[in-house]
PDB file of C-alpha atoms in Angstrom:
ATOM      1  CA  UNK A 145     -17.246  64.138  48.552  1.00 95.00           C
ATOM      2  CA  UNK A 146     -17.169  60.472  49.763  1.00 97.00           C
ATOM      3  CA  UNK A 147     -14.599  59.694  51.645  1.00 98.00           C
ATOM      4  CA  UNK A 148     -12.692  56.032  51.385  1.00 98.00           C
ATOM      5  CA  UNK A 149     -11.004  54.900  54.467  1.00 98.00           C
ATOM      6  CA  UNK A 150      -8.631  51.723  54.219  1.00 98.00           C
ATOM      7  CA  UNK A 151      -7.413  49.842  56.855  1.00 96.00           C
ATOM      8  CA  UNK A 152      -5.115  48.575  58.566  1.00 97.00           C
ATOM      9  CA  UNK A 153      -2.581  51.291  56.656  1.00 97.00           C
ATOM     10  CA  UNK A 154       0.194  47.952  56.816  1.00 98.00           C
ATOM     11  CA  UNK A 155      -0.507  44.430  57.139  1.00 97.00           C
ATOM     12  CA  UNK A 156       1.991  41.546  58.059  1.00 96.00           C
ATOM     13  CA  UNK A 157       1.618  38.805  56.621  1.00 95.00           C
ATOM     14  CA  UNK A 158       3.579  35.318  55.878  1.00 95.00           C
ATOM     15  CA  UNK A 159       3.730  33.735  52.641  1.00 95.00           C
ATOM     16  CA  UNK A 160       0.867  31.318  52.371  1.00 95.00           C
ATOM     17  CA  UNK A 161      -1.178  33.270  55.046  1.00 96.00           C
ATOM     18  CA  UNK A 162      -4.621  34.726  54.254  1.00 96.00           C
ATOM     19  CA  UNK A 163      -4.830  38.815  54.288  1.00 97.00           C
ATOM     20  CA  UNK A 164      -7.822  40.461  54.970  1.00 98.00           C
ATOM     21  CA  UNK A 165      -8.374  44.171  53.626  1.00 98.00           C
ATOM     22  CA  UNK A 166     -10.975  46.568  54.764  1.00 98.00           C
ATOM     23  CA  UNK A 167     -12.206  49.765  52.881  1.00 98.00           C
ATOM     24  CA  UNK A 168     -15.091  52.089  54.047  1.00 98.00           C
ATOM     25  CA  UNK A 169     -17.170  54.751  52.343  1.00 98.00           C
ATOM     26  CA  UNK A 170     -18.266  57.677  54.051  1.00 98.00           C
ATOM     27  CA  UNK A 171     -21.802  57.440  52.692  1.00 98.00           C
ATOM     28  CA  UNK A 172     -23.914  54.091  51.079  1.00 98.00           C
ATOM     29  CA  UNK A 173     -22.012  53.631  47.743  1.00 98.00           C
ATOM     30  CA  UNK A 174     -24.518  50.122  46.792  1.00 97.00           C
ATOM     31  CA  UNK A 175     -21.683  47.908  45.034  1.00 97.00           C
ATOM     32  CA  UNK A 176     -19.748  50.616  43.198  1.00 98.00           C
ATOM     33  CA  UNK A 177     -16.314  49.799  44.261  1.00 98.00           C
ATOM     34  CA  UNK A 178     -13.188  48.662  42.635  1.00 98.00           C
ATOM     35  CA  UNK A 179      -9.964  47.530  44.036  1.00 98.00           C
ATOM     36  CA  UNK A 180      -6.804  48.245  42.746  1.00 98.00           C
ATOM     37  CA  UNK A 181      -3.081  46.784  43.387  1.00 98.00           C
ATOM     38  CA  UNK A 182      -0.116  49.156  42.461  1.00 98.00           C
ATOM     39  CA  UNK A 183       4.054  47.710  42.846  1.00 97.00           C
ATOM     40  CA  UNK A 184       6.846  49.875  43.877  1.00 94.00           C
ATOM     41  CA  UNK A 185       7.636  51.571  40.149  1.00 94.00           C
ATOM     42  CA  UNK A 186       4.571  50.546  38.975  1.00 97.00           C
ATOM     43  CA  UNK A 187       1.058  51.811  37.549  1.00 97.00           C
ATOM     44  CA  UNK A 188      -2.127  50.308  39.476  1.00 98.00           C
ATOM     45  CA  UNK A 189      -3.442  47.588  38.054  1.00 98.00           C
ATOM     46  CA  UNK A 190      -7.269  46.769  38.434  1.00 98.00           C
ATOM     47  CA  UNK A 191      -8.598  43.997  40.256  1.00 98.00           C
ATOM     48  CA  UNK A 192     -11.642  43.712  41.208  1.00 98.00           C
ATOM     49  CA  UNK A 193     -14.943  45.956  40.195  1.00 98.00           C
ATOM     50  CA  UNK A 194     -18.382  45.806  41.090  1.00 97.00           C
ATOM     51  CA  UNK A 195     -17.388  45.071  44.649  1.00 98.00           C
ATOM     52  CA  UNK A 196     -16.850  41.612  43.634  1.00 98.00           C
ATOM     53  CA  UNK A 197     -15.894  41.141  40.057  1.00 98.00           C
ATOM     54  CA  UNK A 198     -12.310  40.113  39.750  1.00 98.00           C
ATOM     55  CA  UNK A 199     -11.094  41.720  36.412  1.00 97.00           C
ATOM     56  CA  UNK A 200      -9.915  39.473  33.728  1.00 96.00           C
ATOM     57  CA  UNK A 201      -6.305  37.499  34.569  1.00 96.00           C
ATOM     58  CA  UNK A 202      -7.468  38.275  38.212  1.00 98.00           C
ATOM     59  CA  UNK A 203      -6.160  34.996  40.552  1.00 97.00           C
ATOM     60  CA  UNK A 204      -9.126  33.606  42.401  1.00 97.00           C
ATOM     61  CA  UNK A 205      -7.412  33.648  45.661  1.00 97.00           C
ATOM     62  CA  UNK A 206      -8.545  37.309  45.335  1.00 98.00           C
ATOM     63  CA  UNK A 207     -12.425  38.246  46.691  1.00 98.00           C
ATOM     64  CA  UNK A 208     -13.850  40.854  47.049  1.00 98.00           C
ATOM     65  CA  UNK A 209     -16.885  41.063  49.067  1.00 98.00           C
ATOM     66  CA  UNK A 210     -19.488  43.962  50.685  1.00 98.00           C
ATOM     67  CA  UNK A 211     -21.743  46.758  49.811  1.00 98.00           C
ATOM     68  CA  UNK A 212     -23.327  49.966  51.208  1.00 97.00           C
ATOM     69  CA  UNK A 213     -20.323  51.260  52.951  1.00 98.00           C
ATOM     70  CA  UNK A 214     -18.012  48.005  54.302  1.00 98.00           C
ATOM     71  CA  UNK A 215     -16.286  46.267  51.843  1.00 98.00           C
ATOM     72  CA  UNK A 216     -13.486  43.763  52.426  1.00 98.00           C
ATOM     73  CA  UNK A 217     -10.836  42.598  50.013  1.00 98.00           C
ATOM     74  CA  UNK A 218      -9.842  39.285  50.449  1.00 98.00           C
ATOM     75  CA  UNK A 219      -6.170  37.195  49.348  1.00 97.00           C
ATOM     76  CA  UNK A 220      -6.389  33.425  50.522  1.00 92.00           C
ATOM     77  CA  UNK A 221      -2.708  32.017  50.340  1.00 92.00           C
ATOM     78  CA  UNK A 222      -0.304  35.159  49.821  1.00 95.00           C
ATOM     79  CA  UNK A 223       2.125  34.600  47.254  1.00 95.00           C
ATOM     80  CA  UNK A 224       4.774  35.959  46.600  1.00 93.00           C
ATOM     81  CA  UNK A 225       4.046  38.761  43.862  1.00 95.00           C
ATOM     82  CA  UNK A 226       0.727  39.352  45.982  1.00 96.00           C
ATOM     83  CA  UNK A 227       2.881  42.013  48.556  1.00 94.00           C
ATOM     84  CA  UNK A 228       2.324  45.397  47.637  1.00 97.00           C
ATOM     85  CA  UNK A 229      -0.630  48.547  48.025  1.00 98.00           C
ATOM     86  CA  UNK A 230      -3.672  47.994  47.714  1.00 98.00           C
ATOM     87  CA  UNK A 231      -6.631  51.210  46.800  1.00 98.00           C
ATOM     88  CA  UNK A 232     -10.227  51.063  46.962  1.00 98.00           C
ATOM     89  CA  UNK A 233     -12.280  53.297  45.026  1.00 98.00           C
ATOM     90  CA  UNK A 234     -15.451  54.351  44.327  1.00 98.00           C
ATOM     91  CA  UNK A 235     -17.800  55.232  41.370  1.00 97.00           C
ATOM     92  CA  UNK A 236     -21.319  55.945  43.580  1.00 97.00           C
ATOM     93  CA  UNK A 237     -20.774  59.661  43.023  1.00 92.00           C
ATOM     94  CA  UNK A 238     -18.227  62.448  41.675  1.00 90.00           C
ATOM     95  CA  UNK A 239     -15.573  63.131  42.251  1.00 95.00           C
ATOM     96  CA  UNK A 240     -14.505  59.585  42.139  1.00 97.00           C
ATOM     97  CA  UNK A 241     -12.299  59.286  45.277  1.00 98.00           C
ATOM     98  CA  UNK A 242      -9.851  56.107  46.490  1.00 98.00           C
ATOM     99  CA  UNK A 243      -8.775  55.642  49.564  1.00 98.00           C
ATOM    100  CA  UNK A 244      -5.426  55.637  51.402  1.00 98.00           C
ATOM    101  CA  UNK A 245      -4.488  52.189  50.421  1.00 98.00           C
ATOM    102  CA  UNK A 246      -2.995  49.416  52.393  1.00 98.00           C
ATOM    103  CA  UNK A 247       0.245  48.467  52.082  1.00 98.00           C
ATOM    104  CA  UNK A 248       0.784  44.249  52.408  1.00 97.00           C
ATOM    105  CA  UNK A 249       4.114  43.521  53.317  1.00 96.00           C
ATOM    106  CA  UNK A 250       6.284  40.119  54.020  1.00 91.00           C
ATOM    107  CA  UNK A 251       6.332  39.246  57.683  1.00 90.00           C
TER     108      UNK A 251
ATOM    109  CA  UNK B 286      -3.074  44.709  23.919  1.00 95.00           C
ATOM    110  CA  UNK B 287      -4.011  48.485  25.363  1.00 96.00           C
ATOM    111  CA  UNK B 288      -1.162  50.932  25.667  1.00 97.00           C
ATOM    112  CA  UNK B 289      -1.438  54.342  27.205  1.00 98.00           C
ATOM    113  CA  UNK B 290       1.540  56.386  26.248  1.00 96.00           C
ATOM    114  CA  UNK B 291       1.997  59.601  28.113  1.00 94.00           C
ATOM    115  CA  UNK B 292       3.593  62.498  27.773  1.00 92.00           C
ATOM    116  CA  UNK B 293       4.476  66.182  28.602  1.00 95.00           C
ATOM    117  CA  UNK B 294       5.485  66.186  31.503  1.00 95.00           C
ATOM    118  CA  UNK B 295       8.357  67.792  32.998  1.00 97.00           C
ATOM    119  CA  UNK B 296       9.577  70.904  35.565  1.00 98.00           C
ATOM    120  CA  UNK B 297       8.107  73.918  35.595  1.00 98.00           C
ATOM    121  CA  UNK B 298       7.544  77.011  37.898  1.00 98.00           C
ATOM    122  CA  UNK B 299       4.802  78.474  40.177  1.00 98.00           C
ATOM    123  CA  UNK B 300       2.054  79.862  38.004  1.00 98.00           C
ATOM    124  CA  UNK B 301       2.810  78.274  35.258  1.00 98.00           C
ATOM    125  CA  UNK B 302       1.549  76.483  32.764  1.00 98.00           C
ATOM    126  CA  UNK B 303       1.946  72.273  31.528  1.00 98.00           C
ATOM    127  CA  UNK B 304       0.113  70.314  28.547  1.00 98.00           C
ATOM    128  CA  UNK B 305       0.055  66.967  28.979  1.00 98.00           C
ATOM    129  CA  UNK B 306      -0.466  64.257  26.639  1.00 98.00           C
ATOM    130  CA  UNK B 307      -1.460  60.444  26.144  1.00 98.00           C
ATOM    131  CA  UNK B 308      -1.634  58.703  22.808  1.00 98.00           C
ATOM    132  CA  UNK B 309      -3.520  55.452  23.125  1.00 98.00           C
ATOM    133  CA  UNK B 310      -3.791  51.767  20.925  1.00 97.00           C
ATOM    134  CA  UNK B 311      -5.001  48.583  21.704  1.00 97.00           C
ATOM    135  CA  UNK B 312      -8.758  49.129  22.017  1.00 97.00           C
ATOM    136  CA  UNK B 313     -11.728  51.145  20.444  1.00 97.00           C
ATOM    137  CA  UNK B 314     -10.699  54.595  21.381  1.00 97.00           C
ATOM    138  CA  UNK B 315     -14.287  56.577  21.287  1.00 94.00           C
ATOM    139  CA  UNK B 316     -15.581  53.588  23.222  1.00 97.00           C
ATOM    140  CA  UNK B 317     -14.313  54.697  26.732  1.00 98.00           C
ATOM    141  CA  UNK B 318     -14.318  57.212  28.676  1.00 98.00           C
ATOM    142  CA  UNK B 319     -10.866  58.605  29.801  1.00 98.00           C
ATOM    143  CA  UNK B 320      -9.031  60.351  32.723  1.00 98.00           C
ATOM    144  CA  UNK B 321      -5.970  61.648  34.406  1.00 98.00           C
ATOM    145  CA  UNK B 322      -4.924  60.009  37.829  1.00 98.00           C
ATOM    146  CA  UNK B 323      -2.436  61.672  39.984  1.00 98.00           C
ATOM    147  CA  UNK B 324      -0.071  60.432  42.496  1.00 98.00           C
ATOM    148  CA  UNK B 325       2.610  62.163  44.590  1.00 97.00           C
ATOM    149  CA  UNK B 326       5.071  60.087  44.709  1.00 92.00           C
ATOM    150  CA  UNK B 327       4.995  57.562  47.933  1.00 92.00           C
ATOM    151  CA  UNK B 328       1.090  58.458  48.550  1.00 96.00           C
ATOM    152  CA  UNK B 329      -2.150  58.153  47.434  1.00 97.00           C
ATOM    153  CA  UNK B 330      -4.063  58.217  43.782  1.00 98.00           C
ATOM    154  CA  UNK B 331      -6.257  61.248  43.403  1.00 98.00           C
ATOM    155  CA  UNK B 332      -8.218  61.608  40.545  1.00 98.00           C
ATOM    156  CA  UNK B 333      -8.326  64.553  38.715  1.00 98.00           C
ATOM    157  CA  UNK B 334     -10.191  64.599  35.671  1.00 98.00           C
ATOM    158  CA  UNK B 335     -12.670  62.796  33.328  1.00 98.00           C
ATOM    159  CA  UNK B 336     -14.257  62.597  30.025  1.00 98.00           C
ATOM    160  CA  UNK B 337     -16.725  61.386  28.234  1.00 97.00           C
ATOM    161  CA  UNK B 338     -15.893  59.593  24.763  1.00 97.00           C
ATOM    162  CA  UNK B 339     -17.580  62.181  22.665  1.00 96.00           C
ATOM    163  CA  UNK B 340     -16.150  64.872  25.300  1.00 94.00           C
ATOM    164  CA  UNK B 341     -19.924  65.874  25.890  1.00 95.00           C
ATOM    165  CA  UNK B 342     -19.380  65.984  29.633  1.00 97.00           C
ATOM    166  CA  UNK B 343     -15.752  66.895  31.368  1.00 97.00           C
ATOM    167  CA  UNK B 344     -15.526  66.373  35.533  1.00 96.00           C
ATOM    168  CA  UNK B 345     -12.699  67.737  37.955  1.00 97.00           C
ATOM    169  CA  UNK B 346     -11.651  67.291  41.317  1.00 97.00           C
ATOM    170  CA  UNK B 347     -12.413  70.713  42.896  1.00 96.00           C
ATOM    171  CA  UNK B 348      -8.424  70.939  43.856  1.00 97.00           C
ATOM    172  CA  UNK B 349      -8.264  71.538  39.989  1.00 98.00           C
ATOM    173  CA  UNK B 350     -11.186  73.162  38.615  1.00 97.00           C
ATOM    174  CA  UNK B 351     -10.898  76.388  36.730  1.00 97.00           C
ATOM    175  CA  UNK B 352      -7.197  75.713  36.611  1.00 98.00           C
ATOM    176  CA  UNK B 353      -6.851  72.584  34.683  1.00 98.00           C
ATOM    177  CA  UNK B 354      -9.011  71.362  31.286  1.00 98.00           C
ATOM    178  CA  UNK B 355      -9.527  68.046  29.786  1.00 98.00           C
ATOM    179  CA  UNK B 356     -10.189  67.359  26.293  1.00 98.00           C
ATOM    180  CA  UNK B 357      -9.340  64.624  23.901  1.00 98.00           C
ATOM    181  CA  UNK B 358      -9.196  63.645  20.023  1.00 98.00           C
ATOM    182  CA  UNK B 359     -10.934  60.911  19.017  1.00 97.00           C
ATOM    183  CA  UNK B 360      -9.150  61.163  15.244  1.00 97.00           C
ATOM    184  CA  UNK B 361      -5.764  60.630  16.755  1.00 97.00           C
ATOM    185  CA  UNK B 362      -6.602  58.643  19.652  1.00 98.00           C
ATOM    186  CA  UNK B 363      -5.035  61.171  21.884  1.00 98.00           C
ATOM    187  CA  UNK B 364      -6.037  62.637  25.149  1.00 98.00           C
ATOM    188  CA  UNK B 365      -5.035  65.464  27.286  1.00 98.00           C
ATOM    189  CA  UNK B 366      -4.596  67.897  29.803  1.00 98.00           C
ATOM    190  CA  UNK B 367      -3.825  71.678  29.983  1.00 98.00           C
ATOM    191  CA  UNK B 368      -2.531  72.281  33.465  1.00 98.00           C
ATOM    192  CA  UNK B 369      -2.721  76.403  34.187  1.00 98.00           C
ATOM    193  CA  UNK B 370      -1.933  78.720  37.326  1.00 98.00           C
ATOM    194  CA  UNK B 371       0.115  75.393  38.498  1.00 98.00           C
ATOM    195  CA  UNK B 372       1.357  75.150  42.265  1.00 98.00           C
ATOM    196  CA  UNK B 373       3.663  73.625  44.023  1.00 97.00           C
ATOM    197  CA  UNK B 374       0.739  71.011  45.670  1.00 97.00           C
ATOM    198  CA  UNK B 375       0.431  69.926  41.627  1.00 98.00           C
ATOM    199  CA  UNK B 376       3.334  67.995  41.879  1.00 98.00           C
ATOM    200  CA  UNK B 377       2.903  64.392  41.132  1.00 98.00           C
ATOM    201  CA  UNK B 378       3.029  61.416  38.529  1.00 98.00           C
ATOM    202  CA  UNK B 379       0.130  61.829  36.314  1.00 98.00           C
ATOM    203  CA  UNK B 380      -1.241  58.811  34.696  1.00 98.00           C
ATOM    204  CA  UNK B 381      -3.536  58.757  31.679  1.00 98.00           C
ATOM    205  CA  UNK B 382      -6.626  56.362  32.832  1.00 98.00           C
ATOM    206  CA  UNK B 383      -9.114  54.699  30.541  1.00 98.00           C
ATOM    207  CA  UNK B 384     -12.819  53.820  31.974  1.00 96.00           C
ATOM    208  CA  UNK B 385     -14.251  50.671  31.411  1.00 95.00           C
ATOM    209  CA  UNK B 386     -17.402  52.563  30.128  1.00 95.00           C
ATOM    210  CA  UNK B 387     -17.927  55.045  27.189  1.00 94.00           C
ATOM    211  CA  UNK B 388     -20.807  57.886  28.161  1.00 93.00           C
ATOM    212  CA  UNK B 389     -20.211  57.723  32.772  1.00 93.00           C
ATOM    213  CA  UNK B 390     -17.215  57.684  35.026  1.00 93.00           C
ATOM    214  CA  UNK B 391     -16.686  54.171  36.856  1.00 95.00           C
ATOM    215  CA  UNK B 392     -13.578  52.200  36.832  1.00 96.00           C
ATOM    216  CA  UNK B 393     -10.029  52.153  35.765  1.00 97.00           C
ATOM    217  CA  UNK B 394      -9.342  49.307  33.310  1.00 96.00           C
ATOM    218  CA  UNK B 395      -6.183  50.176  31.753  1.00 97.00           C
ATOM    219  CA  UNK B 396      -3.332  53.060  33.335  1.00 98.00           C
ATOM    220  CA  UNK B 397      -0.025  54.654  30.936  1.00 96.00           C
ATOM    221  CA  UNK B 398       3.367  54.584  32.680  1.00 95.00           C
ATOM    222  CA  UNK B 399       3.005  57.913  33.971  1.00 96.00           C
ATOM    223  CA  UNK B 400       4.728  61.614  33.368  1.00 97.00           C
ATOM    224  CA  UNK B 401       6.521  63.305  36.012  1.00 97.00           C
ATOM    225  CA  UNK B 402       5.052  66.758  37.179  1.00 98.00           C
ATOM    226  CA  UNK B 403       7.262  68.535  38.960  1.00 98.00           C
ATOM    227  CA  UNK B 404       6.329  72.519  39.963  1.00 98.00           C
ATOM    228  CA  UNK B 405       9.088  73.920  41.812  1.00 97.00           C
ATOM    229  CA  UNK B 406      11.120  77.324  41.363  1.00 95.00           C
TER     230      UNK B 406
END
């Protein structure tokens, strides 16, 4: 199985600062990774696929950016609704795994 | 606008057994693939199981093959899950997933609400 490692496991961040989210594969997955963002009492929602692809309704301070095995998620100008987890995931090979998520909180 | 409504879930004990349910609107049913997502509550998404829009091919994480069988209805835009020999490590929120594509497994476009799992004696 390919494993997905996110980190940091918590960021800090201040409203207005820029976050930067990491995500690794265990093994090359090319570009097939998706990002997801889940609230406290709430579904995930999907973000961004392809790697870079935000999904539709998607806020362009989102990016994501990478391939092979780094890939870095990217939130220019936190706002307010922007703290919460954030998954990675990968579609290279079955099982389809995520990883651990990040969690973006207020600092 | 897609809606995922799931269902089924609930307590049950060790060895037991669990169907679960999703009945789905909003979109071309037999144009996506669909799955079930699982989450213990306050960690991580795991995914469990896929399929196919015509249900020609099924996948499972390994935690749940042999024990666990997807299948869906394309006629009642339902899909769902039979959960069997169920353990206490089963227990989590299990969302009904749809794929952006119809015939492979790749992202997760759309996610229900969730059902409750809960094995426990």
């Amino acid at each position: 199985d390919i494993v997905m490692t996110q980190s940091p496991a918590t960021l800090s961040v201040s409203p207005g600062e820029r976050a930067t989210l990491s995500c690794r594969a265990s093994q090359t997955i090319s570009n097939f990774l998706a990002w997801y963002q889940q609230k406290p009492g709430q579904a995930p929602r999907l973000l961004i696929s392809g790697a870079s692809t935000r999904a539709t309704g998607v806020p362009a301070r989102f990016r994501g950016s990478g391939s092979g095995t780094e890939f870095t998620l990217s939130i220019s100008s936190l706002q307010s609704e922007d703290f919460a987890i954030y998954y990675c995931q990968q579609y290279n090979n079955w099982p389809l795994t995520f990883g651990g998520g990040t969690k973006v909180e207020i600092k | 606008e897609v809606h995922l409504e799931n269902s089924g879930g609930g307590l049950v004990q060790p060895g037991g057994s669990l169907r679960l349910s999703c009945v789905a609107s909003g979109f071309t049913f037999d144009d996506h693939a669909l799955h079930w997502v699982r989450q213990v509550p306050g960690k991580g998404l795991q995914w469990v199981a896929g399929i196919t829009w015509n249900g020609g091919v099924e996948g499972y994480a390994d935690s749940v093959k042999g024990r666990f069988s997807i299948s869906r209805d394309n006629a009642n835009n339902s899909l769902h899950l039979q959960m069997n020999s169920l353990a206490s490590e089963d227990t989590a929120l299990y969302y009904c997933v749809k794929d952006r594509y119809a015939s492979d497994f790749k992202w997760f476009d759309s996610w229900g609400q969730g059902t409750l799992v809960t094995v426990s004696s």
